[in-house]
XYZ file of C-alpha atoms in Angstrom:
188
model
C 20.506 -186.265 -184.638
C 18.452 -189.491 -185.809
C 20.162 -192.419 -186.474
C 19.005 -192.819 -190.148
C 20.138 -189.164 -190.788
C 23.631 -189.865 -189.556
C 24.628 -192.788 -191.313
C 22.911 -190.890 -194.202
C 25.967 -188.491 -193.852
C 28.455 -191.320 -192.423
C 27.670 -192.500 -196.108
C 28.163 -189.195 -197.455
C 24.275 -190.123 -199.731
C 23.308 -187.719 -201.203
C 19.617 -187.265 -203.317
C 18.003 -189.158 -204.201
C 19.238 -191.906 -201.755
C 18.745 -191.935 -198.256
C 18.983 -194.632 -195.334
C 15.522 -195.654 -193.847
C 16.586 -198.465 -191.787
C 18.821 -199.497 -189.456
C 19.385 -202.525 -187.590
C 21.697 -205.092 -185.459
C 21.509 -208.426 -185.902
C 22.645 -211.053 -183.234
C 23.832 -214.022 -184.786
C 23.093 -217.257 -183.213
C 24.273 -218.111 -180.140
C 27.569 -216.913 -181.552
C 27.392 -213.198 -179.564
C 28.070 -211.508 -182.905
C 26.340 -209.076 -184.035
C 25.984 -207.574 -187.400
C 24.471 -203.772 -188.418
C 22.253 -203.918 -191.253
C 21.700 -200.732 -193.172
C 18.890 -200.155 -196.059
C 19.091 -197.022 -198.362
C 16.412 -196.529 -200.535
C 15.851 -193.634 -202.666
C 13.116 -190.495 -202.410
C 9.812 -191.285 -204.217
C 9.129 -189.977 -207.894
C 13.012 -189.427 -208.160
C 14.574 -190.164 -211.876
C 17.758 -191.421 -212.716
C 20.169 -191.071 -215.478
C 20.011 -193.687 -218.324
C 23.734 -195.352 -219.826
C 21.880 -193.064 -223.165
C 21.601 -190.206 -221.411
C 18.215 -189.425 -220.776
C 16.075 -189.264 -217.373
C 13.864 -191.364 -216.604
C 11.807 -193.026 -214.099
C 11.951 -196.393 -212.587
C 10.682 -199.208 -214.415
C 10.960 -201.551 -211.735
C 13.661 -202.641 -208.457
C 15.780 -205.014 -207.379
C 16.997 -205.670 -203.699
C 20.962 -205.842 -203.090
C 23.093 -206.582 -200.480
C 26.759 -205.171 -200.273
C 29.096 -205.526 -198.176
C 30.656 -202.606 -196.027
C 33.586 -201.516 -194.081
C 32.872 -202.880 -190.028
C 31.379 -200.695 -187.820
C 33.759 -200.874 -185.471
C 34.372 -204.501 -184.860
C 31.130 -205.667 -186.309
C 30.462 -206.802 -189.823
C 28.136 -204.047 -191.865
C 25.533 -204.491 -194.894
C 24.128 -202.264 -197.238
C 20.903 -203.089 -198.063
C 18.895 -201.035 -201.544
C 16.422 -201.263 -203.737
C 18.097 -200.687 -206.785
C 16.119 -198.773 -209.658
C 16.228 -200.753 -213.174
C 15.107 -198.375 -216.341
C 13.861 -199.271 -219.729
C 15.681 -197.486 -221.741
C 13.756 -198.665 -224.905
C 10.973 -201.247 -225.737
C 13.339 -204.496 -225.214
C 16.433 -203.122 -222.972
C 16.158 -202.665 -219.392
C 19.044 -201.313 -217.346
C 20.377 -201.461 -213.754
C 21.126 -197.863 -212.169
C 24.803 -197.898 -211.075
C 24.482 -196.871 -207.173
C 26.945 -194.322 -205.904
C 28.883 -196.849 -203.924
C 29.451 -199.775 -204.818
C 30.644 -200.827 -208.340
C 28.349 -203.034 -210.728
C 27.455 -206.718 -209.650
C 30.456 -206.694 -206.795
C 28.972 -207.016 -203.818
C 31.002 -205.085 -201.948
C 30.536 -201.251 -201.499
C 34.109 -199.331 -202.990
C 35.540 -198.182 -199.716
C 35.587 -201.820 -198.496
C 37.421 -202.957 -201.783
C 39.480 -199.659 -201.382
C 40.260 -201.454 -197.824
C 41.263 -204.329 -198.843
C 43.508 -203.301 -202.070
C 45.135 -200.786 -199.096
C 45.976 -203.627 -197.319
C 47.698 -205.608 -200.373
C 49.456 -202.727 -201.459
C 51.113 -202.728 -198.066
C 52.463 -206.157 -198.953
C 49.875 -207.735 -196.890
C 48.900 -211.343 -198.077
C 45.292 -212.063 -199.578
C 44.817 -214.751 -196.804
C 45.899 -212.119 -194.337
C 43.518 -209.947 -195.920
C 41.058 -211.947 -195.620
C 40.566 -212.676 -191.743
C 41.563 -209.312 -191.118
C 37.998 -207.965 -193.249
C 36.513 -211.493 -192.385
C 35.814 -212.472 -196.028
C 36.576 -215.566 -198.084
C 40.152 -215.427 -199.666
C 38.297 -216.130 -202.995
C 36.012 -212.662 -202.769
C 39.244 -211.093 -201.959
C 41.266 -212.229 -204.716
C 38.525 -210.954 -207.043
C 38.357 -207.938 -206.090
C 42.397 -207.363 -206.334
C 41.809 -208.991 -209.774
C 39.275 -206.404 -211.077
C 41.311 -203.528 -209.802
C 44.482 -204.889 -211.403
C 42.963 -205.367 -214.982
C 41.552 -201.901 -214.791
C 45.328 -200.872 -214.022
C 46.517 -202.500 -216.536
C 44.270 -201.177 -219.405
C 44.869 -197.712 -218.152
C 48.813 -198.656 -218.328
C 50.671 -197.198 -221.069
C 54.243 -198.840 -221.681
C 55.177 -197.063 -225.083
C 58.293 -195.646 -223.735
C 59.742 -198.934 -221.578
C 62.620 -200.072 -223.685
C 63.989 -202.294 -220.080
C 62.210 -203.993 -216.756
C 64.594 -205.213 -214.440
C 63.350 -207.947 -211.759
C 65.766 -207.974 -208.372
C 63.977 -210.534 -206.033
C 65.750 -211.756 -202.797
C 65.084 -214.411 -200.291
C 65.613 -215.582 -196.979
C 67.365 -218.555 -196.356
C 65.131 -219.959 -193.409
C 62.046 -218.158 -193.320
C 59.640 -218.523 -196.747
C 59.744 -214.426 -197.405
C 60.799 -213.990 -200.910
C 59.979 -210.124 -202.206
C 60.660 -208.733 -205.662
C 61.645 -205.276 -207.188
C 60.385 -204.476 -210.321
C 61.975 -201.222 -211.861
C 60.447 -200.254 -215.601
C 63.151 -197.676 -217.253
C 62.547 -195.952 -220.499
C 66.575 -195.333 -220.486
C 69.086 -197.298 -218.877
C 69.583 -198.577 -215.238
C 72.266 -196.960 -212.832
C 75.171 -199.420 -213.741
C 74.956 -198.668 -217.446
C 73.001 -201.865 -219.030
């Protein structure tokens, strides 16, 4: 099978998009190398406007995203992203199949990483684990945790009850939050 083809399908792409390069990089004298993917999408395809109606490409623009590591090397997504004009003044970005708008990271890395933190793993820890900047980290946990919380309804929560604990030498603290629309086991 050709390369291009299989990371096609490692991708799961479907049409229009396709990968049409592949590449790894050797970084300085460092010995680390990094594989460089570009996806572009199949000539005279049209995309879906925020309006609803297909249309063609008014123009592109190249984007870079950041991927999960093939296997212990650092990956890159590389597209030309179609932009449509929807009208006579308003032009608009096509949303790409995997990666979320303007985050620079494709969704199963961010999926990774919010794994990670929801197994109590610290953002720093995160961090050199997916070799990333504890700042790019912490915004994606942000993102995902405001989009929780808008999709939270608490209409029924009459009681939250916080039970944190500590250790007396080490710095581990760890809190339980239970939310209760009736009471909590010893009656308050």
């Amino acid at each position: 099978m050709e390369t291009n083809m299989l990371f096609s399908i490692g991708l799961n792409l479907s049409f229009p998009w396709k990968v049409v390069k592949s590449e790894f990089r050797l970084l300085d004298e460092s010995n680390i190398r990094e594989l460089h993917i570009w996806i572009d999408f199949e000539y005279g395809s049209r995309f879906i406007s925020s309006k609803g109606t297909l249309l063609s490409p008014h123009d592109t623009v190249d984007k870079q995203w950041r991927h999960l590591n093939f296997f212990e090397h650092p990956c890159y997504l590389h597209a030309r992203v179609p932009r449509l004009k929807t009208d006579v003044s308003s032009i608009e970005m096509v949303q790409v199949p995997w990666a979320r708008h303007n985050s620079g990271f494709t969704m199963l890395f961010e999926a990774f990483a919010m794994a990670l933190i929801e197994e109590e793993t610290p953002v720093n820890s995160v961090a050199k684990t997916v070799k990333e900047y504890p700042k790019r980290i912490w915004t994606i946990f942000r993102h995902w945790i405001s989009k929780g919380k808008r999709n939270l309804n608490l209409c029924g929560v009459r009681r939250i009850g916080v039970d944190e604990t500590s250790r007396r030498k080490g710095s581990s603290v760890r809190a339980r939050i239970q939310i209760r629309s009736r009471g909590f086991p010893n009656g308050s």
